[in-house]
Amino acid sequence: MAETLITKPSPLPATTPPHVARRRRRKGGLVNLLYMPALLLFAVFTVYPLINGVGLSFTNWDGYSPEKAMVGLANYTRLFSDDTFRMVLTNTVVYGLGSTLFQQVFGLGLAMALDRPLRGRNAARAVIYLPVLVSPVIMGTMYYLLFGYNNGAFNDVVTALGMDRVAWLSNSTAAIAIIVAVNTLQFVGISMIIYLAGLQSIPSEYYEASMLDGARGWKQFTNITLPLLQPAFATSIVLNLIGGLKLFDVIKVMTGGGPGYSTNSVSTLIGVVYFDNQSAGYASAMGVVLFLMIVLFTLVLNSLLNRHRLEA
Amino acid sequence: MHLSTNRLFNAMVGVVLLLAALIQLVPFYVAVTTAFKPIDDRSSQLVPPSALFFGNFLTALNQGNILRAVGNSVLITVISTVLVCLLGAMAAYPLARRLTSLNKTVSLVIVGLIMVPPLSILVPLYTMMNQLHAINSYWGEIAVMVTGHLPLAIFLYTAFMRSLPLSIEEAATVDGANTLQILFRIIFPVLKPVTATVIILSGVSIWNEFSLSGYLLAKPSVQTIAPAIGSFFSQQSSNLGAAAAASLIAVVPVLVAYLFLQKYFIKGMVAGAEK
């Protein structure tokens, strides 16, 4: 057991008899038992469902009856002729890309503001970051108090100005924009903190040297700040994109996916199709598409951002 | 001249930051004014209440099952977070110290698991939990929460352990310590900073979890706080005061923790994000 702990791979001397070498290697492997509980959990609660989900996506199962029949690719062909699903897929991409874009713009802007020696900046940072820690369900509930039709705070302002009440959340385009805005405001703190850490890791000598060369303001920003923030961009963008594509809580609370199906994301639609429409096979196919979509977006983005980093 | 334009610019930046902070506080402000007004008070929610009214909090506590839900959330969050730390640190040790090709593959697969969206496996997971009689059970929810939060924890622990010097472990080996002794007596005590990060990331996320918990724990007696707020809100859409009061009750524990441990929260989140 003891030599398992010396982990530098020490090649056994040529004189070691084969059976001793084999025993040592086996003993060395014993330490791997330490990750077995974790692997067991992954196997039972993630990998098995993932594989089983692919299997179910080829069936017409309703979710509770003991019978189900194989239907081949029918669920997948149905997905791509289903207008509701196409709309929901578009919504999901809008939620993902929309929140990612705004979180980068505002997150970087706020980080650059906080990077200046201002009084009270720690308090500002703490307050802007605060919503990150609050459940999106609660943020959604609180924002509903602002956007509600009959007693929402914004409509109070609107009627006080002598205009008609606005149906903020029952217009699907407006509702989608509001959901993106709420998600952006809630999690902009994450991007802000990542960019702030990135900005603080840029040595001030770079700026001083470029000042001597006559570079200022915008030029310094594009030539020094942006290229050196590349790792922070990669981290923040991937994190926000995965979060946006998985969006669930805020939608459920603020619109419930409505009006109709018009503000659902793939995540929220899966629950509806499974429990309300009792189409478990079809919901499984949506799950597979959602998983593949996130893998694809992450891989493409990672390779784009990393290639960029090498060039920089 | 240059100095004064600089000062003007700083003042403008300060105003922008103040505005951003105020925008973030608006929903909290409106939740407070709404929660302290009786239902027949038709004044705007932007106007503070004329007198403090506590009826909404009583409604939330009595009808919304909020206290029970807070209790359930405390239980599930504490047990799951402890298990995430323990199993995560254990799993990370061989992955940090025994760099065989098998273990490198295991590490890669674990990082890949971070990408699986919870809702993408809703149908097969719910079906399996149903067969295991784990729906509406604490252990089922805890198992799913631990599994969901372990990949990031293992990743953070592995990175931290690789940065520790080998020499202490080697010395302990020479003194005849076995792996478990080394793990519990030498490694675990120095993991405090990374454990703080893991506790904050997992604890906040499990406390706030809504999507899976809402399906796995549907019965009111076992419901956790986020789904309880969600269902209370949808039942009470005409009584926004009670919904706001319930939200405030649920947010207080997180706010108090944040107030006292702010430094660790922000540092921990950065560490979690940058990996």
Coordinates of C-alpha atoms in Angstrom, one line a residue:
Chain A
M1 CA 0.0 0.0 0.0
A2 CA 2.8 2.3 1.0
E3 CA 4.4 2.8 -2.4
T4 CA 1.1 3.7 -4.0
L5 CA 1.6 7.2 -2.5
I6 CA 4.8 7.9 -4.3
T7 CA 3.0 9.0 -7.4
K8 CA 5.9 10.1 -9.6
P9 CA 5.8 7.2 -12.1
S10 CA 8.9 5.3 -11.0
P11 CA 9.8 2.6 -13.6
L12 CA 10.4 -0.7 -11.9
P13 CA 14.0 -2.0 -12.2
A14 CA 14.4 -4.6 -14.9
T15 CA 15.3 -7.1 -12.2
T16 CA 11.9 -7.1 -10.6
P17 CA 10.2 -10.4 -11.2
P18 CA 7.0 -10.1 -13.2
H19 CA 4.7 -11.4 -10.4
V20 CA 6.0 -8.7 -8.0
A21 CA 5.6 -6.0 -10.6
R22 CA 2.0 -7.1 -11.2
R23 CA 1.2 -7.1 -7.5
R24 CA 2.7 -3.7 -7.1
R25 CA 0.6 -2.3 -9.9
R26 CA -2.5 -3.9 -8.5
K27 CA -1.7 -2.5 -5.1
G28 CA -1.1 0.9 -6.7
G29 CA -4.5 0.8 -8.2
L30 CA -6.2 0.3 -4.8
V31 CA -6.1 4.1 -4.2
N32 CA -8.5 4.4 -7.1
L33 CA -11.1 2.9 -4.9
L34 CA -11.5 6.4 -3.4
Y35 CA -13.3 7.6 -6.5
M36 CA -15.6 4.6 -6.7
P37 CA -18.4 6.1 -4.6
A38 CA -18.5 9.2 -6.9
L39 CA -18.4 7.1 -10.1
L40 CA -21.2 4.9 -8.7
L41 CA -23.4 7.9 -8.2
F42 CA -22.5 9.2 -11.7
A43 CA -23.3 5.8 -13.2
V44 CA -26.7 5.5 -11.5
F45 CA -28.0 9.0 -11.5
T46 CA -26.5 10.5 -14.7
V47 CA -25.0 8.0 -17.2
Y48 CA -27.7 5.4 -16.9
P49 CA -30.6 7.9 -17.3
L50 CA -28.7 9.5 -20.2
I51 CA -28.5 6.2 -22.0
N52 CA -32.0 5.2 -21.0
G53 CA -33.2 8.5 -22.3
V54 CA -31.8 7.8 -25.8
G55 CA -33.5 4.4 -25.7
L56 CA -36.9 6.0 -24.6
S57 CA -36.6 8.6 -27.4
F58 CA -37.2 5.8 -29.9
T59 CA -40.4 4.7 -28.3
N60 CA -44.0 6.0 -28.1
W61 CA -44.1 5.6 -24.3
D62 CA -46.7 7.6 -22.5
G63 CA -44.8 7.8 -19.2
Y64 CA -46.8 5.4 -17.0
S65 CA -48.3 2.4 -18.8
P66 CA -46.3 -0.8 -18.9
E67 CA -46.5 -0.9 -22.7
K68 CA -44.4 0.9 -25.2
A69 CA -43.5 0.3 -28.8
M70 CA -40.5 1.1 -30.8
V71 CA -41.2 3.8 -33.3
G72 CA -37.7 4.3 -34.7
L73 CA -36.8 7.9 -35.5
A74 CA -40.5 9.0 -35.6
N75 CA -40.0 11.3 -32.5
Y76 CA -37.1 13.0 -34.1
T77 CA -38.8 13.6 -37.5
R78 CA -41.8 14.9 -35.5
L79 CA -39.6 17.3 -33.6
F80 CA -38.5 19.0 -36.8
S81 CA -41.9 19.4 -38.3
D82 CA -43.4 20.5 -35.0
D83 CA -44.0 24.3 -35.1
T84 CA -44.2 24.6 -31.4
F85 CA -40.8 22.8 -30.9
R86 CA -39.2 25.0 -33.6
M87 CA -40.4 28.1 -31.8
V88 CA -39.2 26.8 -28.5
L89 CA -35.9 25.9 -29.9
T90 CA -35.6 29.5 -31.3
N91 CA -36.6 30.8 -27.8
T92 CA -33.9 28.7 -26.2
V93 CA -31.2 30.1 -28.6
V94 CA -32.5 33.6 -27.9
Y95 CA -32.3 33.1 -24.2
G96 CA -28.8 31.6 -24.5
L97 CA -27.3 34.1 -26.9
G98 CA -29.2 37.1 -25.7
S99 CA -28.3 36.8 -22.0
T100 CA -24.7 35.9 -23.0
L101 CA -24.3 39.0 -25.1
F102 CA -25.8 41.5 -22.6
Q103 CA -23.9 39.9 -19.7
Q104 CA -20.6 40.4 -21.4
V105 CA -21.3 44.0 -22.4
F106 CA -22.6 45.1 -19.0
G107 CA -20.3 42.8 -17.0
L108 CA -17.2 44.1 -18.7
G109 CA -18.4 47.7 -18.4
L110 CA -19.1 47.4 -14.7
A111 CA -15.8 45.6 -14.1
M112 CA -13.9 48.5 -15.8
A113 CA -15.8 51.0 -13.7
L114 CA -15.1 49.0 -10.5
D115 CA -11.4 48.8 -11.5
R116 CA -11.1 52.6 -10.9
P117 CA -10.1 53.8 -7.4
L118 CA -13.6 55.0 -6.4
R119 CA -15.0 55.5 -2.9
G120 CA -17.8 53.0 -2.2
R121 CA -16.8 50.6 -5.0
N122 CA -16.8 47.6 -2.6
A123 CA -20.4 48.3 -1.6
A124 CA -21.4 48.7 -5.3
R125 CA -19.7 45.5 -6.2
A126 CA -21.5 43.6 -3.3
V127 CA -24.9 45.0 -4.3
I128 CA -24.6 44.4 -8.1
Y129 CA -23.4 40.8 -7.3
L130 CA -26.2 40.1 -4.7
P131 CA -28.9 38.7 -7.1
V132 CA -26.5 35.9 -8.1
L133 CA -27.1 34.3 -4.7
V134 CA -30.8 34.6 -4.8
S135 CA -32.9 31.8 -6.2
P136 CA -34.1 32.6 -9.8
V137 CA -37.6 31.6 -8.6
I138 CA -37.5 34.5 -6.0
M139 CA -36.0 36.9 -8.5
G140 CA -38.8 36.0 -10.9
T141 CA -41.4 36.5 -8.3
M142 CA -40.0 39.9 -7.3
Y143 CA -39.8 41.0 -11.0
Y144 CA -43.4 39.9 -11.5
L145 CA -44.3 42.5 -8.9
L146 CA -42.8 45.1 -11.3
F147 CA -44.2 43.7 -14.6
G148 CA -47.7 42.5 -13.4
Y149 CA -50.7 43.8 -15.4
N150 CA -53.1 44.9 -12.7
N151 CA -50.9 45.8 -9.8
G152 CA -47.4 45.8 -11.2
A153 CA -45.2 48.8 -10.3
F154 CA -44.4 49.7 -13.9
N155 CA -48.1 49.9 -14.8
D156 CA -48.6 52.2 -11.8
V157 CA -46.1 54.5 -13.4
V158 CA -47.7 54.1 -16.9
T159 CA -51.2 54.9 -15.6
A160 CA -49.9 57.8 -13.5
L161 CA -48.6 59.2 -16.8
G162 CA -52.1 58.9 -18.2
M163 CA -51.4 56.0 -20.6
D164 CA -53.1 52.6 -20.9
R165 CA -51.7 49.6 -18.9
V166 CA -49.1 47.6 -20.8
A167 CA -49.5 43.8 -21.0
W168 CA -45.8 43.3 -20.4
L169 CA -45.9 39.5 -19.9
S170 CA -48.8 38.4 -22.1
N171 CA -47.1 39.7 -25.3
S172 CA -44.7 36.9 -26.1
T173 CA -42.0 39.1 -27.7
A174 CA -42.0 41.5 -24.8
A175 CA -42.1 38.6 -22.3
I176 CA -39.1 37.0 -24.0
A177 CA -37.2 40.3 -23.8
I178 CA -38.1 40.7 -20.2
I179 CA -37.0 37.2 -19.3
V180 CA -33.6 37.8 -21.0
A181 CA -33.3 41.1 -19.1
V182 CA -34.2 39.5 -15.8
N183 CA -31.7 36.7 -16.4
T184 CA -29.0 39.2 -17.4
L185 CA -29.5 41.4 -14.4
Q186 CA -29.5 38.4 -12.1
F187 CA -26.2 37.0 -13.3
V188 CA -24.3 40.0 -14.6
G189 CA -22.4 39.9 -11.3
I190 CA -20.7 36.6 -12.4
S191 CA -19.3 38.2 -15.6
M192 CA -18.4 41.3 -13.7
I193 CA -16.4 39.5 -11.1
I194 CA -14.6 37.3 -13.7
Y195 CA -13.7 40.4 -15.7
L196 CA -12.7 42.3 -12.6
A197 CA -10.3 39.5 -11.7
G198 CA -9.0 39.5 -15.3
L199 CA -8.4 43.3 -15.3
Q200 CA -6.6 43.2 -12.0
S201 CA -4.2 40.5 -13.3
I202 CA -3.0 42.8 -16.2
P203 CA 0.3 44.3 -15.1
S204 CA 0.1 48.1 -14.9
E205 CA 3.5 48.3 -16.6
Y206 CA 1.8 47.4 -19.9
Y207 CA -0.3 50.5 -19.7
E208 CA 2.6 52.7 -18.6
A209 CA 4.8 51.5 -21.5
S210 CA 2.0 52.1 -24.0
M211 CA 1.5 55.6 -22.6
L212 CA 5.1 56.4 -23.4
D213 CA 4.3 55.3 -27.0
G214 CA 1.5 57.8 -26.9
A215 CA -1.4 55.2 -26.7
R216 CA -4.4 56.2 -24.6
G217 CA -8.0 55.4 -23.9
W218 CA -9.6 53.4 -26.8
K219 CA -6.2 52.4 -28.2
Q220 CA -5.1 50.9 -24.9
F221 CA -8.4 49.2 -24.5
T222 CA -8.3 47.4 -27.9
N223 CA -4.5 46.7 -27.9
I224 CA -3.9 45.7 -24.3
T225 CA -7.1 45.2 -22.3
L226 CA -9.2 43.1 -24.8
P227 CA -6.4 40.7 -25.9
L228 CA -5.2 40.1 -22.3
L229 CA -8.8 39.4 -21.1
Q230 CA -9.1 36.5 -23.5
P231 CA -9.1 33.8 -20.8
A232 CA -11.8 35.8 -18.9
F233 CA -13.9 36.0 -22.0
A234 CA -13.7 32.3 -22.6
T235 CA -14.7 31.5 -19.0
S236 CA -17.5 34.0 -18.8
I237 CA -19.0 33.4 -22.2
V238 CA -19.1 29.6 -21.9
L239 CA -20.6 29.8 -18.4
N240 CA -23.3 32.3 -19.4
L241 CA -24.2 30.5 -22.6
I242 CA -24.7 27.1 -20.8
G243 CA -26.7 28.9 -18.1
G244 CA -28.9 30.7 -20.7
L245 CA -29.5 27.6 -22.8
K246 CA -30.7 25.7 -19.7
L247 CA -33.0 28.5 -18.6
F248 CA -35.9 27.2 -16.6
D249 CA -36.8 28.8 -13.3
V250 CA -37.4 32.4 -14.4
I251 CA -39.6 31.3 -17.3
K252 CA -41.7 29.0 -15.0
V253 CA -42.3 31.8 -12.5
M254 CA -42.8 34.8 -14.7
T255 CA -44.9 33.4 -17.7
G256 CA -45.3 29.7 -17.0
G257 CA -44.2 29.3 -20.6
G258 CA -47.2 31.2 -21.9
P259 CA -49.1 32.8 -23.5
G260 CA -49.7 29.4 -25.1
Y261 CA -46.3 27.8 -25.5
S262 CA -44.7 31.0 -26.8
T263 CA -42.1 31.7 -24.1
N264 CA -41.1 28.1 -23.2
S265 CA -37.5 27.0 -23.5
V266 CA -36.6 23.4 -24.3
S267 CA -36.1 22.7 -20.6
T268 CA -39.5 23.9 -19.6
L269 CA -41.3 22.3 -22.5
I270 CA -39.8 18.8 -21.6
G271 CA -41.7 18.9 -18.3
V272 CA -44.9 20.0 -19.9
V273 CA -44.7 17.3 -22.7
Y274 CA -43.8 14.6 -20.2
F275 CA -46.3 15.3 -17.3
D276 CA -49.1 17.2 -19.0
N277 CA -49.2 15.8 -22.5
Q278 CA -48.0 12.3 -21.4
S279 CA -45.6 11.9 -24.3
A280 CA -42.6 10.6 -22.4
G281 CA -41.0 9.2 -25.6
Y282 CA -41.3 12.6 -27.3
A283 CA -40.0 14.4 -24.2
S284 CA -37.0 12.1 -24.1
A285 CA -36.2 13.0 -27.7
M286 CA -36.3 16.7 -26.7
G287 CA -34.0 15.9 -23.8
V288 CA -31.5 14.3 -26.2
V289 CA -31.6 17.3 -28.5
L290 CA -31.1 19.7 -25.6
F291 CA -28.1 17.8 -24.4
L292 CA -26.6 17.6 -27.9
M293 CA -27.2 21.3 -28.4
I294 CA -25.4 22.3 -25.2
V295 CA -22.4 20.0 -26.1
L296 CA -22.3 21.4 -29.6
F297 CA -22.4 25.0 -28.5
T298 CA -19.8 24.4 -25.8
L299 CA -17.4 22.6 -28.1
V300 CA -17.7 25.1 -30.9
L301 CA -17.3 28.1 -28.6
N302 CA -14.4 26.5 -26.7
S303 CA -12.5 25.9 -30.0
L304 CA -13.3 29.3 -31.3
L305 CA -12.2 31.1 -28.1
N306 CA -9.1 29.0 -27.6
R307 CA -7.9 29.4 -31.2
H308 CA -8.3 33.1 -30.7
R309 CA -6.3 32.9 -27.5
L310 CA -3.3 31.3 -29.3
E311 CA -3.4 34.0 -31.9
A312 CA -3.4 36.8 -29.3
Chain B
M1 CA -6.8 70.8 -16.5
H2 CA -6.1 67.1 -17.1
L3 CA -6.7 66.4 -13.5
S4 CA -10.1 68.0 -13.4
T5 CA -11.4 66.2 -16.5
N6 CA -10.1 63.0 -14.9
R7 CA -12.1 63.8 -11.8
L8 CA -15.2 64.6 -13.8
F9 CA -14.9 61.2 -15.6
N10 CA -14.5 59.4 -12.2
A11 CA -17.6 61.2 -11.0
M12 CA -19.5 60.0 -14.0
V13 CA -18.3 56.4 -13.5
G14 CA -19.4 56.7 -9.9
V15 CA -22.9 57.8 -11.0
V16 CA -23.2 54.9 -13.4
L17 CA -22.2 52.4 -10.7
L18 CA -24.7 53.9 -8.2
L19 CA -27.4 53.6 -10.9
A20 CA -26.5 50.0 -11.5
A21 CA -26.6 49.2 -7.8
L22 CA -30.0 50.9 -7.5
I23 CA -31.4 49.0 -10.4
Q24 CA -30.4 45.7 -8.7
L25 CA -32.1 46.8 -5.5
V26 CA -35.5 47.8 -7.2
P27 CA -37.0 44.2 -7.1
F28 CA -36.0 43.9 -3.4
Y29 CA -37.5 47.3 -2.6
V30 CA -40.8 46.4 -4.3
A31 CA -40.9 43.0 -2.6
V32 CA -40.5 44.8 0.8
T33 CA -43.2 47.4 0.1
T34 CA -45.6 44.8 -1.2
A35 CA -45.0 42.4 1.6
F36 CA -45.9 45.0 4.3
K37 CA -49.1 46.2 2.8
P38 CA -52.6 44.7 3.3
I39 CA -54.3 43.3 0.2
D40 CA -56.9 46.1 0.2
D41 CA -54.2 48.8 0.0
R42 CA -54.4 49.9 -3.6
S43 CA -51.5 52.3 -3.5
S44 CA -48.6 51.8 -5.9
Q45 CA -46.0 49.3 -4.9
L46 CA -43.4 52.0 -5.4
V47 CA -44.9 53.9 -2.5
P48 CA -43.7 52.7 1.0
P49 CA -46.5 51.4 3.2
S50 CA -48.1 53.9 5.6
A51 CA -48.0 51.4 8.5
L52 CA -46.2 48.0 8.8
F53 CA -48.7 45.1 8.2
F54 CA -47.5 41.6 9.1
G55 CA -50.6 39.7 7.9
N56 CA -48.9 38.6 4.7
F57 CA -46.1 36.9 6.6
L58 CA -48.6 35.0 8.6
T59 CA -50.5 34.0 5.5
A60 CA -47.2 32.8 3.9
L61 CA -46.2 30.8 7.0
N62 CA -49.7 29.3 7.6
Q63 CA -50.8 28.6 4.0
G64 CA -47.6 28.5 2.1
N65 CA -45.9 25.8 4.1
I66 CA -42.9 28.0 4.1
L67 CA -41.4 27.1 7.5
R68 CA -41.7 23.4 6.7
A69 CA -40.0 24.0 3.3
V70 CA -37.2 26.0 5.0
G71 CA -36.6 23.0 7.3
N72 CA -36.5 20.6 4.4
S73 CA -34.1 22.8 2.5
V74 CA -31.8 23.1 5.5
L75 CA -31.7 19.3 6.0
I76 CA -31.2 18.6 2.3
T77 CA -28.6 21.4 1.7
V78 CA -26.5 20.5 4.8
I79 CA -26.4 16.7 4.2
S80 CA -25.8 17.1 0.4
T81 CA -23.1 19.7 0.8
V82 CA -21.3 17.6 3.4
L83 CA -21.4 14.5 1.1
V84 CA -20.3 16.6 -1.9
C85 CA -17.2 17.8 0.1
L86 CA -16.4 14.3 1.5
L87 CA -16.9 12.3 -1.7
G88 CA -15.4 15.1 -3.8
A89 CA -12.2 15.3 -1.8
M90 CA -11.9 11.5 -1.7
A91 CA -12.4 11.1 -5.4
A92 CA -9.9 13.9 -6.2
Y93 CA -7.0 12.3 -4.3
P94 CA -6.2 9.5 -6.8
L95 CA -7.1 11.8 -9.7
A96 CA -4.5 14.3 -8.4
R97 CA -1.8 11.9 -7.3
R98 CA -2.0 9.0 -9.6
L99 CA -1.8 10.2 -13.2
T100 CA -2.3 7.0 -15.1
S101 CA -4.0 7.2 -18.4
L102 CA -7.1 5.6 -16.9
N103 CA -7.3 8.3 -14.3
K104 CA -6.8 11.0 -16.8
T105 CA -9.8 9.6 -18.8
V106 CA -11.9 9.5 -15.6
S107 CA -11.1 13.2 -14.9
L108 CA -12.0 14.1 -18.4
V109 CA -15.4 12.2 -18.2
I110 CA -16.2 13.9 -14.9
V111 CA -15.6 17.4 -16.4
G112 CA -17.8 16.4 -19.3
L113 CA -20.6 15.6 -16.8
I114 CA -20.8 19.3 -15.9
M115 CA -22.3 19.9 -19.3
V116 CA -25.4 17.6 -18.9
P117 CA -28.4 19.8 -18.4
P118 CA -30.6 18.4 -15.6
L119 CA -33.8 18.7 -17.5
S120 CA -32.4 16.7 -20.5
I121 CA -32.6 13.5 -18.4
L122 CA -35.9 14.4 -16.7
V123 CA -37.9 11.5 -18.2
P124 CA -35.5 8.6 -17.6
L125 CA -34.4 10.0 -14.2
Y126 CA -38.0 10.5 -12.9
T127 CA -39.0 7.0 -14.2
M128 CA -36.0 5.4 -12.4
M129 CA -36.7 7.3 -9.2
N130 CA -40.3 6.2 -9.4
Q131 CA -39.3 2.6 -9.7
L132 CA -36.9 3.0 -6.8
H133 CA -39.7 4.6 -4.7
A134 CA -37.5 7.6 -4.4
I135 CA -40.0 10.3 -5.5
N136 CA -40.9 12.4 -2.5
S137 CA -38.1 10.9 -0.4
Y138 CA -35.2 12.9 1.1
W139 CA -32.6 10.3 0.1
G140 CA -33.6 10.4 -3.6
E141 CA -33.3 14.2 -3.7
I142 CA -30.0 14.1 -1.7
A143 CA -28.6 11.5 -4.1
V144 CA -29.5 13.6 -7.2
M145 CA -28.2 16.8 -5.6
V146 CA -24.9 15.2 -4.6
T147 CA -24.5 13.7 -8.1
G148 CA -25.2 17.0 -9.8
H149 CA -22.7 19.0 -7.7
L150 CA -19.9 16.4 -7.4
P151 CA -18.3 17.0 -10.9
L152 CA -17.4 20.7 -10.1
A153 CA -16.3 19.8 -6.6
I154 CA -14.0 17.0 -7.8
F155 CA -12.6 19.3 -10.4
L156 CA -11.8 22.0 -7.8
Y157 CA -10.3 19.6 -5.3
T158 CA -8.2 17.9 -7.9
A159 CA -6.7 21.2 -9.1
F160 CA -6.0 22.2 -5.5
M161 CA -4.4 18.9 -4.5
R162 CA -2.1 19.1 -7.5
S163 CA -0.8 22.4 -6.2
L164 CA 0.2 20.8 -2.8
P165 CA 3.8 19.7 -2.4
L166 CA 4.4 16.0 -2.4
S167 CA 7.1 16.0 0.2
I168 CA 4.8 15.8 3.3
E169 CA 3.0 12.7 1.9
E170 CA 6.3 11.1 1.1
A171 CA 7.6 11.7 4.6
A172 CA 4.4 10.2 6.1
T173 CA 4.8 7.2 3.8
V174 CA 8.3 6.6 5.1
D175 CA 6.9 6.8 8.6
G176 CA 4.6 4.0 7.7
A177 CA 1.3 5.9 7.3
N178 CA -1.3 4.2 5.0
T179 CA -3.3 6.0 2.3
L180 CA -6.4 6.6 4.5
Q181 CA -4.2 8.0 7.3
I182 CA -2.5 10.3 4.9
L183 CA -5.9 11.4 3.4
F184 CA -7.6 12.1 6.7
R185 CA -4.6 13.4 8.7
I186 CA -2.5 15.2 6.1
I187 CA -4.6 16.1 3.1
F188 CA -8.0 16.9 4.5
P189 CA -6.8 19.4 7.1
V190 CA -5.1 21.6 4.4
L191 CA -8.1 21.6 2.1
K192 CA -9.9 24.4 4.0
P193 CA -9.8 27.1 1.4
V194 CA -11.0 24.9 -1.5
T195 CA -13.6 23.4 0.8
A196 CA -15.0 26.9 1.6
T197 CA -15.4 27.4 -2.2
V198 CA -17.1 24.0 -2.6
I199 CA -19.4 24.6 0.3
I200 CA -20.5 28.0 -1.0
L201 CA -20.9 27.0 -4.6
S202 CA -22.8 23.7 -3.8
G203 CA -24.7 25.1 -0.8
V204 CA -26.1 28.1 -2.6
S205 CA -27.0 26.1 -5.7
I206 CA -28.7 23.3 -3.7
W207 CA -30.6 25.8 -1.5
N208 CA -31.9 27.5 -4.7
E209 CA -32.5 24.4 -6.8
F210 CA -35.9 24.5 -8.4
S211 CA -36.2 22.5 -11.7
L212 CA -35.5 18.9 -10.5
S213 CA -36.5 19.4 -6.9
G214 CA -39.9 20.6 -8.0
Y215 CA -40.5 17.3 -9.7
L216 CA -38.7 14.9 -7.3
L217 CA -40.3 16.5 -4.1
A218 CA -43.8 17.4 -5.1
K219 CA -45.6 16.5 -1.8
P220 CA -46.0 19.6 0.4
S221 CA -44.5 17.8 3.4
V222 CA -41.2 17.2 1.7
Q223 CA -41.0 20.3 -0.6
T224 CA -37.9 22.5 -0.5
I225 CA -38.0 26.2 -0.4
A226 CA -37.7 27.2 -4.1
P227 CA -40.5 24.9 -5.4
A228 CA -42.6 25.9 -2.4
I229 CA -42.3 29.6 -3.3
G230 CA -43.0 28.7 -6.9
S231 CA -46.2 26.8 -6.2
F232 CA -47.3 29.3 -3.5
F233 CA -46.8 32.1 -6.0
S234 CA -48.9 30.4 -8.7
Q235 CA -51.7 29.7 -6.2
Q236 CA -51.6 33.3 -4.8
S237 CA -51.3 35.3 -8.0
S238 CA -54.1 37.5 -6.7
N239 CA -52.4 37.9 -3.3
L240 CA -49.1 39.3 -4.3
G241 CA -48.4 40.5 -0.7
A242 CA -48.2 37.0 0.6
A243 CA -46.0 35.9 -2.3
A244 CA -43.6 38.8 -1.7
A245 CA -43.6 37.9 2.1
A246 CA -42.8 34.3 1.3
S247 CA -39.9 35.4 -1.0
L248 CA -38.5 37.6 1.7
I249 CA -38.6 34.8 4.2
A250 CA -36.7 32.5 1.8
V251 CA -34.1 35.1 0.9
V252 CA -33.2 36.1 4.5
P253 CA -30.9 33.1 5.2
V254 CA -28.9 33.7 2.1
L255 CA -28.7 37.5 2.7
V256 CA -27.4 37.0 6.3
A257 CA -24.8 34.5 5.1
Y258 CA -23.7 36.8 2.3
L259 CA -23.5 39.8 4.7
F260 CA -21.1 38.0 7.0
L261 CA -19.1 36.0 4.5
Q262 CA -19.2 38.3 1.5
K263 CA -15.4 38.1 0.9
Y264 CA -15.6 34.3 0.7
F265 CA -18.7 34.3 -1.5
I266 CA -17.1 36.4 -4.2
K267 CA -13.7 34.8 -4.0
G268 CA -15.3 31.3 -4.0
M269 CA -17.5 32.1 -7.0
V270 CA -14.5 33.4 -9.0
A271 CA -12.5 30.3 -8.1
G272 CA -15.5 28.1 -9.2
A273 CA -15.9 30.1 -12.4
E274 CA -12.3 30.3 -13.5
K275 CA -11.7 26.5 -13.6

